[in-house]
Short mmCIF file of C-alpha atoms in Angstrom, two decimals:
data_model
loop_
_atom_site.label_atom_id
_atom_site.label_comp_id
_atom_site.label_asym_id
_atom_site.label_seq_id
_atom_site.Cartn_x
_atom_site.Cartn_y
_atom_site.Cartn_z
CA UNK A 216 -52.71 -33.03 -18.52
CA UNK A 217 -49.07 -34.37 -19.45
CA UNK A 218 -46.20 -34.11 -17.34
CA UNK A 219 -44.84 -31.15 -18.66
CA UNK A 220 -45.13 -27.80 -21.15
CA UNK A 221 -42.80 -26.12 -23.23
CA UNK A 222 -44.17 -22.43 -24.17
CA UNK A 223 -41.12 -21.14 -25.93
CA UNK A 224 -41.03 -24.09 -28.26
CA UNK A 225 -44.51 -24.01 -28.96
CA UNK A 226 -44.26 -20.12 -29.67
CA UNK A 227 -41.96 -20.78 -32.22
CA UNK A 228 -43.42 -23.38 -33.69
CA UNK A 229 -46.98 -21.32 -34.13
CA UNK A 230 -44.67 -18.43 -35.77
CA UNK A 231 -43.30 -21.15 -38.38
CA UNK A 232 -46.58 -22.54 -39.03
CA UNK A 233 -48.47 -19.40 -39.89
CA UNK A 234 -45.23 -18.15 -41.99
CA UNK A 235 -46.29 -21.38 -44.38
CA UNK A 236 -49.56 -20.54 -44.97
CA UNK A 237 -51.09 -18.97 -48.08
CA UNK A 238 -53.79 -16.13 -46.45
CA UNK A 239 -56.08 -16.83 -49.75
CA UNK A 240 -56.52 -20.91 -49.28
CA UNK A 241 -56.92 -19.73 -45.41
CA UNK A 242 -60.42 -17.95 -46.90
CA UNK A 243 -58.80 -15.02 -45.95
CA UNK A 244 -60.28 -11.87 -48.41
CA UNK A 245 -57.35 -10.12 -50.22
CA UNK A 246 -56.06 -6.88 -49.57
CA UNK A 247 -54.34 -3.84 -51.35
CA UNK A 248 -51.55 -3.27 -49.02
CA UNK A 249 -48.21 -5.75 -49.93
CA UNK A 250 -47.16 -8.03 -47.34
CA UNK A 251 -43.88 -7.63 -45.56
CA UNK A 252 -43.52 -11.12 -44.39
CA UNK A 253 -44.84 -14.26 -45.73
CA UNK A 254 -47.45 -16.35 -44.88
CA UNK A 255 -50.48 -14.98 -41.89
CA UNK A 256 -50.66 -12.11 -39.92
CA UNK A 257 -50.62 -12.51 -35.93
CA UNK A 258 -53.98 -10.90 -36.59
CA UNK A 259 -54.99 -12.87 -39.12
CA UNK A 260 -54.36 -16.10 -37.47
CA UNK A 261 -56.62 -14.61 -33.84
CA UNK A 262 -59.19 -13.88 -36.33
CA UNK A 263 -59.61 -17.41 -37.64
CA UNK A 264 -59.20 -19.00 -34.33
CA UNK A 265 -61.88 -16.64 -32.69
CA UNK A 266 -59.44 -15.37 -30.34
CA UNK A 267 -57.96 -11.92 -28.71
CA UNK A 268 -55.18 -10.36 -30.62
CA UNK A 269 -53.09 -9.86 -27.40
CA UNK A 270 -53.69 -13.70 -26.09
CA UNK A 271 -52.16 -14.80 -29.34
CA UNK A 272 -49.26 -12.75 -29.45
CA UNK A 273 -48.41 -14.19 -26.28
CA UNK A 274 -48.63 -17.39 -27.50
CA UNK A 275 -46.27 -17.22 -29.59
CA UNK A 276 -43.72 -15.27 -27.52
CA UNK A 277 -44.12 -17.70 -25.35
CA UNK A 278 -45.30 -16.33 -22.14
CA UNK A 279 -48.88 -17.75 -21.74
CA UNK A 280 -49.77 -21.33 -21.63
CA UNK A 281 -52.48 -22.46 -24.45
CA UNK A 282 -55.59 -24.25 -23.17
CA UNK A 283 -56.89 -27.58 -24.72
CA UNK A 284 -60.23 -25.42 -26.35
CA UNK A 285 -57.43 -22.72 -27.82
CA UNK A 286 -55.39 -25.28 -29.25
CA UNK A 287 -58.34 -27.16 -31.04
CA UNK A 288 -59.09 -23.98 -32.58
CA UNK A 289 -55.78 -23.21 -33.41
CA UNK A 290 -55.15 -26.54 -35.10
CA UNK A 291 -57.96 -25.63 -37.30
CA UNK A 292 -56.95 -22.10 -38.35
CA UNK A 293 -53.13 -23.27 -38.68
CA UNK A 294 -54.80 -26.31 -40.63
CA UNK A 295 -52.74 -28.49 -39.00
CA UNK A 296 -52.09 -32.15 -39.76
CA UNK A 297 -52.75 -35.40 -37.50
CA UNK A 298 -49.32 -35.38 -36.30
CA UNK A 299 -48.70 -31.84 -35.90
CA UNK A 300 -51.84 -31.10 -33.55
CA UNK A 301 -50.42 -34.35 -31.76
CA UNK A 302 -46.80 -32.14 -31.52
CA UNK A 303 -48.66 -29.01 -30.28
CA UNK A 304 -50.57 -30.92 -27.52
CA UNK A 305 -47.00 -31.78 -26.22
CA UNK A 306 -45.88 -28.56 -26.13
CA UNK A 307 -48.75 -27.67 -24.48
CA UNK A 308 -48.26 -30.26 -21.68
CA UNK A 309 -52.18 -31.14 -22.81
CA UNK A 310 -53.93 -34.22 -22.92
CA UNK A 311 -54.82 -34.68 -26.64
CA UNK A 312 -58.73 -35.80 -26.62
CA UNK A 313 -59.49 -36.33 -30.18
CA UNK A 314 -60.43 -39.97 -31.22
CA UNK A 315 -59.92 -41.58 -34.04
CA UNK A 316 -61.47 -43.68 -36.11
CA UNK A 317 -59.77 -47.56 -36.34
CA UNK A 318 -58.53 -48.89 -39.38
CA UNK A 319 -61.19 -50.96 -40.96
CA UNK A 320 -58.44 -53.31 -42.58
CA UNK A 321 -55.73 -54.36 -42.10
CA UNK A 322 -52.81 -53.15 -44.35
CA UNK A 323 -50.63 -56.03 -46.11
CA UNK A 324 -46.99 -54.55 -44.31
CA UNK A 325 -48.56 -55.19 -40.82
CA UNK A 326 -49.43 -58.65 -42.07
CA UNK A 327 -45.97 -59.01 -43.64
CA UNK A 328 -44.60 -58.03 -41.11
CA UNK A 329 -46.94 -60.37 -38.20
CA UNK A 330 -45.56 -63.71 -41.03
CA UNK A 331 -41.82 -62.79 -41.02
CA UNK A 332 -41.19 -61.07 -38.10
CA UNK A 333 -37.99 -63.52 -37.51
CA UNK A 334 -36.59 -62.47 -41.38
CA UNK A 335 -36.74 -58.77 -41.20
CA UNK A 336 -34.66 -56.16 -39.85
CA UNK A 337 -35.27 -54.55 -36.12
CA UNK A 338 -34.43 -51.65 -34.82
CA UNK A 339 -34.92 -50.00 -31.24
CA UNK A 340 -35.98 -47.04 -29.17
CA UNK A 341 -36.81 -43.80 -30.95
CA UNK A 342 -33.75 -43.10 -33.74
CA UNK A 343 -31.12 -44.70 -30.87
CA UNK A 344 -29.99 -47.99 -32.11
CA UNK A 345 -30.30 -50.31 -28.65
CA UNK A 346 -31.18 -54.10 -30.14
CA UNK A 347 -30.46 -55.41 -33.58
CA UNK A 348 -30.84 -58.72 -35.39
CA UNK A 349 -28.41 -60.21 -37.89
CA UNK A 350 -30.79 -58.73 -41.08
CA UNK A 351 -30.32 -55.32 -39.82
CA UNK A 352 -26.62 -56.04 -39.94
CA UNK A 353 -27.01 -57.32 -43.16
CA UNK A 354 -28.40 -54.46 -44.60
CA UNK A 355 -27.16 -51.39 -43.01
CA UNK A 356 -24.11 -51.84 -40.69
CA UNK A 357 -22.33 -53.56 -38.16
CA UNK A 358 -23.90 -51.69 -35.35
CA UNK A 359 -21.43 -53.42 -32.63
CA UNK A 360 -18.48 -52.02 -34.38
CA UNK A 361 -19.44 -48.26 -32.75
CA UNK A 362 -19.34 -47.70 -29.68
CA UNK A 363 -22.84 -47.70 -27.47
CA UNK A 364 -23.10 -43.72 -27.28
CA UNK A 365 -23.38 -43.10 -31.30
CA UNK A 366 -25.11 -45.80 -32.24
CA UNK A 367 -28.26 -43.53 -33.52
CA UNK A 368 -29.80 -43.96 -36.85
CA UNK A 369 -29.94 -39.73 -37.45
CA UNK A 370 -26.53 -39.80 -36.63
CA UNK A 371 -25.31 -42.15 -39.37
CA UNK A 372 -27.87 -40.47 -41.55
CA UNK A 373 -25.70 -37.05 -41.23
CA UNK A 374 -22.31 -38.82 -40.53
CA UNK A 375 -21.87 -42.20 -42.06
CA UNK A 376 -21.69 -42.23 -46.02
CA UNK A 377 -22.29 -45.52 -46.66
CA UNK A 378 -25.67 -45.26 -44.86
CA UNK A 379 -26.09 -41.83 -46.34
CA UNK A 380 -25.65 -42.96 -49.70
CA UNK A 381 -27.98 -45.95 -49.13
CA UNK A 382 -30.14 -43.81 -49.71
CA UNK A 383 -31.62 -43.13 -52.99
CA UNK A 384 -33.64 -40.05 -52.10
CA UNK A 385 -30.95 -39.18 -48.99
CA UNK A 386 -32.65 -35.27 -48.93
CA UNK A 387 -36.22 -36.69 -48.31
CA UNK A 388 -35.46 -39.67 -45.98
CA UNK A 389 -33.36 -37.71 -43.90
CA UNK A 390 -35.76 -34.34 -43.72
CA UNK A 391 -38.36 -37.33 -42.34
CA UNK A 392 -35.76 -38.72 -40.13
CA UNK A 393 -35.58 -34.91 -38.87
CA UNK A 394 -38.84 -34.22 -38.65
CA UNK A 395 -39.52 -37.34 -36.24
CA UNK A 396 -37.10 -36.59 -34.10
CA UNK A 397 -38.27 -33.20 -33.74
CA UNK A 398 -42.04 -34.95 -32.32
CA UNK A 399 -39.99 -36.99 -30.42
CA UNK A 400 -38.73 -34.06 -28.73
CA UNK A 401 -41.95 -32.73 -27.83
CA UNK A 402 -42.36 -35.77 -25.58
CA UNK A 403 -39.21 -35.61 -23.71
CA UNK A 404 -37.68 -31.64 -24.47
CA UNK A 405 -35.63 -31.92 -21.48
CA UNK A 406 -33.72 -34.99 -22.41
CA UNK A 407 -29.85 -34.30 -22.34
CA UNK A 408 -29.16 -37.19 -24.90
CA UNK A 409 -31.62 -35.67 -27.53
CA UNK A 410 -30.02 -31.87 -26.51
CA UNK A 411 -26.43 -33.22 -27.62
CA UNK A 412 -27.76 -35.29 -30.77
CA UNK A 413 -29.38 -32.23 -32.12
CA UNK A 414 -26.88 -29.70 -31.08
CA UNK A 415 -23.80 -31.75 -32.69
CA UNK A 416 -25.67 -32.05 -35.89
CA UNK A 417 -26.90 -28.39 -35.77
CA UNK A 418 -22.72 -27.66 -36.24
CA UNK A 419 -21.86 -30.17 -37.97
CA UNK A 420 -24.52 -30.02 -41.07
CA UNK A 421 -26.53 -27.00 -42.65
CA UNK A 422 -29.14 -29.52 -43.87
CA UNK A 423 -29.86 -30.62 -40.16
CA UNK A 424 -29.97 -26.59 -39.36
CA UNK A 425 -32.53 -25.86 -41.71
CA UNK A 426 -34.94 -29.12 -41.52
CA UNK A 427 -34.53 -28.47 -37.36
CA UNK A 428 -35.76 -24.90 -37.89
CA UNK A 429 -38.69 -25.53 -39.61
CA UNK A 430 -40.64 -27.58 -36.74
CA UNK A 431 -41.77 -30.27 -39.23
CA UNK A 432 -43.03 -33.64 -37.28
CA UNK A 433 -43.77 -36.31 -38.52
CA UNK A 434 -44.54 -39.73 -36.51
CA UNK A 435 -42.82 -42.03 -38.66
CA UNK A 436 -44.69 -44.77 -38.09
CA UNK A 437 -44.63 -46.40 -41.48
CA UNK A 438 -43.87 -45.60 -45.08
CA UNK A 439 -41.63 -46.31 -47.54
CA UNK A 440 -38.37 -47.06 -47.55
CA UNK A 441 -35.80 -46.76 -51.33
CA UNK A 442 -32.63 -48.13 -50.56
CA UNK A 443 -29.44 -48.71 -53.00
CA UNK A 444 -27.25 -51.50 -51.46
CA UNK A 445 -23.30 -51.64 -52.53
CA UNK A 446 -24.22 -55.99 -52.62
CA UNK A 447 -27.94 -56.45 -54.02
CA UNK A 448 -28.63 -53.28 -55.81
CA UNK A 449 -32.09 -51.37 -55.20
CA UNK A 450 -34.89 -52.24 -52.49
CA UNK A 451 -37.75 -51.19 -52.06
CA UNK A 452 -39.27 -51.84 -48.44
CA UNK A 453 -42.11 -50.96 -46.27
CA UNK A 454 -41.42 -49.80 -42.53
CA UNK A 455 -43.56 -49.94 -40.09
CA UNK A 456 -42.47 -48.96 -36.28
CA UNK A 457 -43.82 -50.48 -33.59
CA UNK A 458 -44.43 -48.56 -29.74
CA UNK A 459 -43.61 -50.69 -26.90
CA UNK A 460 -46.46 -50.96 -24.75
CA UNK A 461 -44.68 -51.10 -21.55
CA UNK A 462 -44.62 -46.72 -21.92
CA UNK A 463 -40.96 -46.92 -22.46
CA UNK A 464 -40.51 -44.86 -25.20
CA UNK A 465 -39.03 -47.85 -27.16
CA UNK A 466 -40.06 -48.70 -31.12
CA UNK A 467 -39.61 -51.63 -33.19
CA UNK A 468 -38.86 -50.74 -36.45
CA UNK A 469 -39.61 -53.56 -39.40
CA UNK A 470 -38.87 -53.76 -43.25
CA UNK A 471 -40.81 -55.97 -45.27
CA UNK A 472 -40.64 -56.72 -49.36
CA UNK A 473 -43.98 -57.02 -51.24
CA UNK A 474 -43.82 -61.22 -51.34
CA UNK A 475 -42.25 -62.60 -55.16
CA UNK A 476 -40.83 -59.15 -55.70
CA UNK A 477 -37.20 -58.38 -56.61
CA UNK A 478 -36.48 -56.84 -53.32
CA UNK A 479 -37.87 -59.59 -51.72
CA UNK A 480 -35.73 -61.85 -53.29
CA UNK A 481 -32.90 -59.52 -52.51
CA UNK A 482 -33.13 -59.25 -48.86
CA UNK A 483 -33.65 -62.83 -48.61
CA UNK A 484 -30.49 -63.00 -50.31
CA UNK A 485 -28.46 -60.40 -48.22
CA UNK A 486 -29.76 -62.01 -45.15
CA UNK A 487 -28.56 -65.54 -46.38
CA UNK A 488 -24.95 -64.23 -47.42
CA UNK A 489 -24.26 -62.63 -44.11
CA UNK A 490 -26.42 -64.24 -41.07
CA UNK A 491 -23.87 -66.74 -39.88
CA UNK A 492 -21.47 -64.07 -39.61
CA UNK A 493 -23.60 -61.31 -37.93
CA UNK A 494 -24.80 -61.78 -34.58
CA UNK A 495 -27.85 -60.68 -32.32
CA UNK A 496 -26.52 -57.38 -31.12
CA UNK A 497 -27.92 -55.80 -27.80
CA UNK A 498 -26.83 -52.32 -26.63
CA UNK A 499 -24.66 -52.25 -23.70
CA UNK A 500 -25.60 -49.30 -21.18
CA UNK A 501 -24.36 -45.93 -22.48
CA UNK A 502 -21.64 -44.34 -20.94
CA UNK A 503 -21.13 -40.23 -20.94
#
């Protein structure tokens, strides 16, 4: 069992998930009667998960605890993804059991990324911005210029338009961004960091409101990154994040270029304009 459960949060995220789901590609039969809401039936969803009516309900109101067994189902008759069964668990306060299968190969970025290690940009824990090298500089920011308590990457997402309009699909990178740090929060709901992040943004920016709402996770570990810089034009990079094995709750995050491609070439470029003037940055302690 994990440290800690959050019913409430889970209970809302169970009402979210079922409101997303088409009853007919659930196998569920139709029926004559129109549908007030959209999305499954409390009913519905106890019926495909083999489970009392009344136990579900308070599920999702928050005032039971789920069990590992109940969850499993669940996850099945919610049809829920890798990383959102992983999200659930955490609410839960349950030790996810599941294995799964190793890669069988490995995938070119990680091997990119193993060869140039030294030429790529790193990030730090989570979306907080605590250690930097002089090609992260180089491509989004002088992170030393701000001071230690807003250096997050969601945060210049949201705030900062010159890293918002990096971004050549801004909508999708930052719903991502949102959806992370929404599993992140699973793992640590009591955090009073993460509580301010999210409840300055939920003011500031009806985006952030509605992308919070809707309980999307995602683990961000890599992907695809489309980037429009003001000095090199368009990149395209892979990311891949990297969890500190120490338990920390730290991440490397690394961008690559397919080798002999034009973003290659471009970040080598960037990197070479602006490395003797940007230095290693480390994060100094945060103050309140």
């Amino acid at each position: 069992m994990t440290s800690h459960s959050d019913p409430r949060a889970l209970g809302a995220f169970l009402r979210v998930r079922r409101a997303q789901l088409d009853p007919r590609e659930c196998g569920l039969p139709e029926t004559d009667s129109a549908r007030r809401v959209a999305g499954l039936r409390r009913e519905e969803v106890a019926q495909l998960a083999a489970i009392i009516v009344d136990y579900y309900t308070r599920l999702e109101q928050g005032r039971v605890r789920a069990s590992a067994p109940v969850l499993t189902t669940l996850a099945r008759a919610l049809r829920l993804d890798d990383d959102q069964q992983h999200y659930v668990y955490e609410l839960a306060g349950r030790t996810d059991a599941r294995h799964r299968r190793p890669a069988q190969r490995t995938r070119p970025a990680m091997r990119r990324l193993l060869d140039q290690l030294t030429h790529t940009p790193t990030l730090g824990k989570r979306l907080d911005i605590l250690a930097w090298n002089p090609a992260a500089v180089a491509l989004y920011t002088d992170f030393a210029a701000g001071p230690a308590n807003r250096r997050n990457y969601l945060r210049l997402m949201f705030t900062d338009p010159a890293i918002r309009g990096m971004h050549q699909d801004w909508a999708h990178d930052a719903r991502d961004a949102v959806a992370a740090l929404r599993m992140e929060a699973a793992a640590d709901p009591d955090d009073p960091d993460l509580a301010r992040l999210v409840g300055e943004l939920t003011i500031q920016d009806a985006d952030f409101r509605t992308w919070w709402a809707e309980h999307r996770v995602n683990s961000a570990t890599y992907g695809t990154k489309q980037y429009r810089h003001p000095l090199v034009g368009d990149l395209t990079l892979d990311c891949d994040t990297w969890a500190s094995p120490d338990g920390a709750g730290q991440r490397l995050m690394v961008l690559t270029a397919q080798p002999d491609s034009p973003s290659h070439d471009a970040l080598r470029i960037l990197t070479s304009w602006t490395a003797e003037r940007a230095e290693p940055g480390r994060a100094k302690d945060r103050t309140p």
